[in-house]
DNA sequence: GCGAATTCGGTTACTATATAACGCGGGTGC
DNA sequence: GCACCCGCGTTATATAGTAACCGAATTCGC
């Protein structure tokens, strides 16, 4: 399974880091946005907007689709979360807690590895992949703005657990 | 703009190649499937399922969502088209007409470059990108099954036409 | 020939994902 | 007070995708 934020203190630290990041960029991490971010972070796999909405309703009974989509848009702009296109789902950015690096540039190159067996989604920041794609684009005169690199397969844990055999040769 | 199938003869050749490919894999390229494939191929950019449905209704008034989705599923399985995840849209595979290569393996590694200005979508089959991603996955013990590599930006034509400046410094 | 099984696709209904549009309340500047 | 912006509640709608049922056509076994 993917990690999520294991403990309450980890979660608090992550939310504080998000707060700091927003302050630096002149944005407000409001109560709603913080709640949605917490829901994304505490999940152990990417959650769809409506799954988040269901959970949010526990704290905010009047919540509707625009409630959660607006918060998600904000969190995406701030680089605190990513959207997994293949799943139409959202996941916390593993680098969001880092104070160093691309502070002013709220996007960063990343790749997702999505386990088809357990749903775990691993975020990578592999420069070789990013560079290879940039090179390929440059070769055809294309100027990159934003990349989406996602792969589906089997994570190490599921491979070790024999899920590979189970999936590849399922008796069904 | 992207190419689509420029002429009627190109289209006929592409459809015949698709037919041959289906025969080899024991599948039937029925009239419906051929119509949907033709609609995908004649477009100069990726089309969504409902855009295809609208066009299909001209030839097949009773068409409904399942009509087009079933045809699209078939065409995807045969490797004749791809889905662009970022757009929820479908585009013809540039390699579908080739008799050589991965005949029995109906998927192939590919990448899309999507122009945010004109909508042109370029399909690449860049081995360096595919290998870099495979390496990154192997390094964390992840077994790849299917990859999605898509980038948004500006195509060469739009850059040359000054769309870069227009987009980057639009007076609005 | 006849029934079983399969494939294809018409049809209805529905679920899931995402956005448009309106309006209100609270803060800020003046 | 008033204009302005922002955040968000609220309603309605748009877009994307699927489930389930049905009947016609084909194939296969007998
Ligand atoms: Zn990230
Ligand atoms: Zn797994
Ligand atoms: Zn292709
Ligand atoms: Zn362009």
Coordinates of C-alpha atoms (C1' of nucleotides) and ligand atoms in Angstrom, one line a residue:
Chain A
X1 CA 0.0 0.0 0.0
X2 CA 1.0 3.6 -0.5
X3 CA 2.0 5.7 2.4
X4 CA -0.3 8.6 2.9
X5 CA 0.7 10.5 6.1
X6 CA 1.2 7.8 8.6
X7 CA 0.8 9.7 11.9
X8 CA -1.0 12.8 13.1
X9 CA 2.3 14.6 13.7
X10 CA 3.5 13.9 10.1
X11 CA 0.1 15.2 8.9
X12 CA 0.4 18.4 11.0
X13 CA 4.0 18.9 9.7
X14 CA 2.9 18.5 6.1
X15 CA 0.0 20.9 6.6
X16 CA 2.3 23.5 8.3
X17 CA 4.7 23.2 5.4
X18 CA 1.8 23.7 3.0
X19 CA 0.8 26.7 4.9
X20 CA 4.3 28.2 4.8
X21 CA 4.5 27.5 1.1
X22 CA 1.2 29.3 0.5
X23 CA 2.3 32.3 2.6
X24 CA 5.4 32.6 0.5
X25 CA 3.4 32.7 -2.7
X26 CA 0.8 35.1 -1.3
X27 CA -2.0 32.5 -1.3
X28 CA -4.4 31.6 1.5
X29 CA -4.6 28.0 2.7
X30 CA -8.1 28.4 4.0
X31 CA -9.9 26.0 6.3
X32 CA -11.6 24.3 3.4
X33 CA -8.4 24.0 1.4
X34 CA -6.6 22.6 4.4
X35 CA -9.4 20.1 5.0
X36 CA -9.2 18.9 1.4
X37 CA -5.5 18.7 1.5
X38 CA -5.6 16.7 4.7
X39 CA -8.1 14.3 3.1
X40 CA -5.8 13.8 0.1
X41 CA -2.7 13.3 2.3
X42 CA -4.3 10.9 4.7
X43 CA -5.4 8.5 1.9
X44 CA -3.1 5.7 1.0
X45 CA -3.9 6.0 -2.6
X46 CA -5.1 8.6 -5.1
X47 CA -8.7 9.7 -4.4
X48 CA -11.2 10.9 -7.0
X49 CA -13.0 14.3 -6.5
X50 CA -16.2 12.6 -5.5
X51 CA -14.5 10.3 -3.0
X52 CA -13.0 13.4 -1.4
X53 CA -16.4 15.1 -1.5
X54 CA -18.0 12.2 0.4
X55 CA -15.3 12.4 3.1
X56 CA -15.5 16.2 3.2
X57 CA -19.2 16.1 3.9
X58 CA -18.5 14.6 7.3
X59 CA -16.9 17.9 8.3
X60 CA -18.8 20.1 5.9
X61 CA -22.3 18.8 5.3
X62 CA -23.2 21.4 2.6
X63 CA -20.3 20.5 0.4
X64 CA -21.0 20.1 -3.3
X65 CA -18.8 19.3 -6.3
X66 CA -17.7 22.9 -6.8
X67 CA -16.6 23.0 -3.2
X68 CA -14.0 20.3 -3.7
X69 CA -13.1 21.1 -7.3
X70 CA -12.2 24.7 -6.3
X71 CA -10.1 23.5 -3.4
X72 CA -8.4 21.0 -5.7
X73 CA -7.7 23.6 -8.3
X74 CA -6.1 25.8 -5.7
X75 CA -3.9 22.9 -4.4
X76 CA -2.9 22.0 -7.9
X77 CA -1.9 25.6 -8.6
X78 CA 0.2 25.6 -5.4
X79 CA 1.9 22.4 -6.4
X80 CA 0.7 20.7 -3.2
X81 CA -1.1 17.9 -5.0
X82 CA -1.0 16.3 -8.4
X83 CA -3.7 14.9 -10.6
X84 CA -3.3 11.3 -11.8
X85 CA -4.9 11.5 -15.3
X86 CA -5.3 7.8 -15.8
X87 CA -7.3 7.6 -12.6
X88 CA -9.0 11.0 -12.6
X89 CA -7.8 11.1 -9.1
X90 CA -5.6 13.3 -6.8
X91 CA -2.6 12.6 -4.7
X92 CA -0.3 14.6 -2.5
X93 CA 3.0 15.8 -4.0
X94 CA 5.9 14.0 -2.2
X95 CA 8.0 17.1 -2.6
X96 CA 5.5 19.6 -1.2
X97 CA 7.0 19.5 2.2
X98 CA 10.5 20.5 1.0
X99 CA 11.5 24.1 1.6
X100 CA 14.3 23.9 -0.9
X101 CA 14.3 23.7 -4.7
X102 CA 11.5 25.0 -6.9
X103 CA 9.8 27.2 -4.4
X104 CA 8.7 29.9 -6.8
X105 CA 7.9 27.4 -9.6
X106 CA 5.0 25.5 -8.4
X107 CA 5.3 22.7 -10.9
X108 CA 8.0 20.0 -11.1
X109 CA 8.6 17.1 -13.4
X110 CA 7.3 13.9 -12.0
X111 CA 6.2 10.5 -13.0
X112 CA 3.7 8.1 -11.4
X113 CA 3.9 4.3 -11.2
X114 CA 0.4 3.0 -10.4
X115 CA 0.1 -0.6 -9.1
X116 CA -2.8 -2.3 -10.8
X117 CA -3.1 -4.8 -8.0
X118 CA -3.0 -2.7 -4.8
X119 CA -3.6 0.8 -6.1
X120 CA -0.4 2.2 -4.6
X121 CA 0.9 5.1 -6.6
X122 CA 4.6 6.0 -6.4
X123 CA 5.7 9.5 -7.4
X124 CA 9.2 9.7 -9.0
X125 CA 11.2 12.7 -10.0
X126 CA 13.4 11.1 -12.5
X127 CA 15.6 13.5 -14.4
X128 CA 16.5 11.0 -17.0
X129 CA 12.9 10.5 -18.0
X130 CA 12.3 14.2 -18.0
X131 CA 15.4 14.9 -20.1
X132 CA 14.6 12.2 -22.6
X133 CA 11.1 13.6 -23.1
X134 CA 12.5 17.1 -23.4
X135 CA 15.1 15.9 -25.9
X136 CA 12.4 14.2 -28.0
X137 CA 10.3 17.3 -27.9
X138 CA 13.1 19.6 -28.9
X139 CA 14.0 17.3 -31.8
X140 CA 10.6 18.0 -33.4
X141 CA 10.6 21.7 -32.4
X142 CA 8.0 21.3 -29.7
X143 CA 8.1 23.5 -26.6
X144 CA 7.1 21.7 -23.5
X145 CA 5.0 23.3 -20.9
X146 CA 3.6 20.5 -18.7
X147 CA 4.2 16.7 -18.9
X148 CA 2.1 13.8 -17.8
X149 CA 4.1 10.5 -17.3
X150 CA 2.1 7.7 -15.8
X151 CA 2.6 4.0 -15.9
X152 CA 0.5 1.1 -14.8
X153 CA 1.9 -2.2 -13.6
X154 CA 2.8 -4.0 -10.5
X155 CA 4.6 -2.6 -7.5
X156 CA 7.5 -4.4 -5.8
X157 CA 5.3 -5.5 -2.9
X158 CA 2.7 -7.1 -5.1
X159 CA 5.3 -8.8 -7.2
X160 CA 6.9 -10.2 -4.1
X161 CA 3.5 -11.4 -2.9
X162 CA 2.9 -13.3 -6.1
X163 CA 0.4 -10.9 -7.4
X164 CA 2.2 -11.1 -10.7
X165 CA 1.4 -14.7 -11.1
X166 CA -2.1 -14.2 -9.8
X167 CA -2.8 -11.5 -12.3
X168 CA -1.0 -13.1 -15.2
X169 CA -2.4 -16.5 -14.7
X170 CA -5.6 -15.9 -12.8
X171 CA -7.8 -19.1 -13.0
X172 CA -10.9 -17.1 -13.7
Chain B
X1 CA -2.7 21.6 -37.6
X2 CA -2.3 17.8 -37.3
X3 CA -2.5 15.7 -40.3
X4 CA -5.5 13.4 -40.1
X5 CA -5.8 11.5 -43.4
X6 CA -5.3 14.1 -46.0
X7 CA -6.9 12.5 -49.0
X8 CA -9.6 9.9 -49.7
X9 CA -7.0 7.5 -51.1
X10 CA -4.9 7.8 -48.0
X11 CA -7.9 7.1 -45.9
X12 CA -8.9 4.1 -48.1
X13 CA -5.3 2.8 -47.7
X14 CA -5.4 3.2 -44.0
X15 CA -8.7 1.5 -43.7
X16 CA -7.5 -1.4 -45.8
X17 CA -4.4 -1.7 -43.7
X18 CA -6.6 -1.8 -40.6
X19 CA -8.7 -4.5 -42.2
X20 CA -5.6 -6.6 -43.0
X21 CA -4.4 -6.2 -39.4
X22 CA -7.7 -7.3 -38.0
X23 CA -7.8 -10.3 -40.3
X24 CA -4.4 -11.3 -39.1
X25 CA -5.5 -11.2 -35.5
X26 CA -8.8 -12.9 -36.1
X27 CA -10.9 -9.8 -35.4
X28 CA -13.7 -8.3 -37.5
X29 CA -13.5 -4.7 -38.7
X30 CA -17.2 -4.4 -39.0
X31 CA -19.0 -1.5 -40.8
X32 CA -19.5 0.3 -37.5
X33 CA -15.9 -0.1 -36.4
X34 CA -14.7 1.0 -39.8
X35 CA -17.0 4.1 -39.7
X36 CA -15.7 5.1 -36.2
X37 CA -12.1 4.5 -37.3
X38 CA -12.6 6.6 -40.4
X39 CA -14.0 9.4 -38.2
X40 CA -11.0 9.3 -35.9
X41 CA -8.6 9.2 -38.8
X42 CA -10.1 12.0 -40.8
X43 CA -10.0 14.4 -37.8
X44 CA -7.0 16.7 -37.6
X45 CA -6.9 16.4 -33.8
X46 CA -8.0 14.0 -31.1
X47 CA -11.8 13.7 -30.8
X48 CA -13.8 12.8 -27.7
X49 CA -16.2 10.0 -27.7
X50 CA -19.2 12.3 -27.8
X51 CA -17.8 14.3 -30.7
X52 CA -17.4 11.1 -32.6
X53 CA -20.9 10.1 -31.6
X54 CA -22.3 13.3 -33.1
X55 CA -20.5 12.7 -36.3
X56 CA -21.4 9.0 -36.4
X57 CA -25.1 9.9 -36.1
X58 CA -25.0 11.4 -39.6
X59 CA -24.4 7.9 -40.9
X60 CA -26.1 6.0 -38.1
X61 CA -29.0 8.0 -36.6
X62 CA -29.7 5.5 -33.8
X63 CA -26.1 5.7 -32.4
X64 CA -25.8 6.1 -28.7
X65 CA -22.9 6.2 -26.3
X66 CA -22.4 2.5 -26.1
X67 CA -22.3 2.3 -29.9
X68 CA -19.2 4.5 -30.1
X69 CA -17.5 3.3 -26.9
X70 CA -17.7 -0.4 -28.0
X71 CA -16.2 0.5 -31.3
X72 CA -13.5 2.5 -29.6
X73 CA -12.7 -0.3 -27.2
X74 CA -12.3 -2.6 -30.2
X75 CA -10.0 -0.2 -32.0
X76 CA -7.9 0.3 -28.9
X77 CA -7.5 -3.4 -28.4
X78 CA -6.4 -3.8 -32.0
X79 CA -3.9 -0.9 -31.5
X80 CA -5.5 1.1 -34.3
X81 CA -6.1 4.1 -32.1
X82 CA -4.8 5.5 -28.9
X83 CA -6.5 7.4 -26.1
X84 CA -5.1 10.7 -25.1
X85 CA -5.7 10.7 -21.3
X86 CA -5.2 14.4 -20.8
X87 CA -8.0 15.1 -23.3
X88 CA -10.2 12.2 -22.9
X89 CA -10.0 11.9 -26.6
X90 CA -9.0 9.4 -29.3
X91 CA -6.5 9.6 -32.1
X92 CA -5.3 7.2 -34.8
X93 CA -2.0 5.4 -34.3
X94 CA 0.6 6.6 -36.7
X95 CA 2.0 3.1 -36.8
X96 CA -1.2 1.3 -37.5
X97 CA -0.6 1.2 -41.2
X98 CA 2.8 -0.5 -40.9
X99 CA 2.8 -4.2 -41.7
X100 CA 6.1 -4.7 -40.1
X101 CA 7.1 -4.6 -36.4
X102 CA 4.8 -5.5 -33.5
X103 CA 2.1 -7.2 -35.5
X104 CA 1.2 -9.7 -32.8
X105 CA 1.7 -7.2 -30.0
X106 CA -1.1 -4.7 -30.3
X107 CA 0.4 -2.1 -28.0
X108 CA 3.5 -0.1 -28.5
X109 CA 5.4 2.5 -26.6
X110 CA 4.4 6.0 -27.6
X111 CA 4.3 9.6 -26.4
X112 CA 2.0 12.4 -27.3
X113 CA 2.9 16.1 -27.7
X114 CA -0.2 18.2 -27.5
X115 CA -0.2 21.7 -28.8
X116 CA -2.1 24.0 -26.4
X117 CA -2.6 26.5 -29.1
X118 CA -3.8 24.6 -32.2
X119 CA -4.7 21.2 -30.7
X120 CA -2.3 19.3 -33.0
X121 CA -1.2 16.1 -31.3
X122 CA 2.0 14.5 -32.4
X123 CA 2.7 10.8 -31.7
X124 CA 6.3 9.9 -31.0
X125 CA 7.8 6.4 -30.5
X126 CA 10.9 7.5 -28.8
X127 CA 13.0 4.6 -27.4
X128 CA 15.0 6.9 -25.2
X129 CA 11.9 8.0 -23.3
X130 CA 10.6 4.5 -23.1
X131 CA 13.9 3.2 -21.8
X132 CA 14.4 5.9 -19.3
X133 CA 11.0 5.2 -17.8
X134 CA 11.6 1.5 -17.9
X135 CA 14.9 2.0 -16.1
X136 CA 13.3 4.3 -13.5
X137 CA 10.6 1.7 -12.8
X138 CA 13.1 -1.2 -12.6
X139 CA 15.2 0.8 -10.1
X140 CA 12.2 0.8 -7.6
X141 CA 11.2 -2.8 -8.4
X142 CA 8.1 -1.8 -10.4
X143 CA 7.0 -4.0 -13.3
X144 CA 5.6 -1.8 -16.1
X145 CA 2.6 -3.0 -18.1
X146 CA 1.4 0.1 -19.9
X147 CA 2.7 3.6 -20.0
X148 CA 1.1 7.0 -20.6
X149 CA 3.4 9.8 -21.7
X150 CA 1.8 13.0 -22.7
X151 CA 3.0 16.6 -22.8
X152 CA 1.3 19.8 -23.4
X153 CA 3.0 22.8 -25.0
X154 CA 3.4 24.5 -28.3
X155 CA 4.1 22.9 -31.6
X156 CA 6.7 24.1 -34.0
X157 CA 4.1 25.7 -36.3
X158 CA 2.5 27.7 -33.5
X159 CA 5.9 28.8 -32.2
X160 CA 6.9 30.0 -35.6
X161 CA 3.6 31.8 -36.0
X162 CA 4.3 33.7 -32.8
X163 CA 1.7 31.8 -30.7
X164 CA 4.4 31.5 -28.1
X165 CA 4.5 35.2 -27.6
X166 CA 0.8 35.5 -27.9
X167 CA 0.2 32.9 -25.2
X168 CA 3.0 33.9 -22.9
X169 CA 2.4 37.6 -23.1
X170 CA -1.3 37.9 -24.1
X171 CA -2.5 41.4 -23.6
X172 CA -5.8 40.3 -22.0
Chain C
dG1 C1' -33.1 -28.9 -39.7
dC2 C1' -32.7 -27.4 -34.9
dG3 C1' -31.0 -25.7 -30.5
dA4 C1' -26.8 -23.8 -28.0
dA5 C1' -23.3 -20.6 -28.0
dT6 C1' -21.1 -16.5 -29.6
dT7 C1' -20.7 -12.0 -31.6
dC8 C1' -22.4 -7.6 -32.8
dG9 C1' -24.9 -3.8 -31.9
dG10 C1' -29.6 -1.2 -30.8
dT11 C1' -31.8 0.7 -26.7
dT12 C1' -32.7 2.4 -22.1
dA13 C1' -31.1 3.8 -18.0
dC14 C1' -27.7 5.1 -15.1
dT15 C1' -23.1 6.4 -12.8
dA16 C1' -19.1 9.2 -12.7
dT17 C1' -16.5 13.4 -13.6
dA18 C1' -16.4 18.3 -14.2
dT19 C1' -18.1 23.1 -14.9
dA20 C1' -21.2 27.3 -15.4
dA21 C1' -23.7 30.7 -13.3
dC22 C1' -25.6 33.2 -9.6
dG23 C1' -25.4 35.2 -5.1
dC24 C1' -23.9 36.2 -0.5
dG25 C1' -20.8 37.6 3.2
dG26 C1' -16.4 39.3 4.8
dG27 C1' -12.3 41.9 4.2
dT28 C1' -9.7 46.0 2.1
dG29 C1' -9.1 50.6 0.4
dC30 C1' -10.9 55.0 0.3
Chain D
dG1 C1' -21.0 54.0 2.9
dC2 C1' -19.3 52.0 -1.3
dA3 C1' -16.7 49.6 -4.8
dC4 C1' -13.9 45.8 -5.3
dC5 C1' -12.0 41.2 -4.7
dC6 C1' -12.1 36.8 -2.8
dG7 C1' -13.9 32.5 -0.9
dC8 C1' -17.5 29.7 -0.9
dG9 C1' -22.5 28.0 -0.8
dT10 C1' -26.0 26.7 -4.0
dT11 C1' -28.4 25.2 -8.1
dA12 C1' -28.2 23.4 -12.5
dT13 C1' -26.0 21.5 -16.3
dA14 C1' -22.4 19.7 -19.2
dT15 C1' -19.3 15.9 -20.4
dA16 C1' -17.5 11.2 -20.0
dG17 C1' -18.3 6.4 -19.4
dT18 C1' -21.0 1.9 -18.1
dA19 C1' -24.6 -1.6 -16.9
dA20 C1' -28.1 -4.4 -18.4
dC21 C1' -31.3 -6.1 -21.4
dC22 C1' -32.7 -7.4 -26.0
dG23 C1' -32.8 -9.2 -30.7
dA24 C1' -30.6 -10.4 -35.1
dA25 C1' -27.0 -13.0 -37.4
dT26 C1' -23.5 -16.5 -37.4
dT27 C1' -21.4 -20.7 -36.2
dC28 C1' -21.1 -25.1 -34.2
dG29 C1' -22.6 -29.6 -32.8
dC30 C1' -25.8 -33.0 -33.5
Ligands
LIG1 ZN1 5.3 16.2 -6.9
LIG2 ZN1 0.9 -3.2 -5.5
LIG3 ZN1 0.7 4.4 -32.0
LIG4 ZN1 0.2 24.3 -32.6

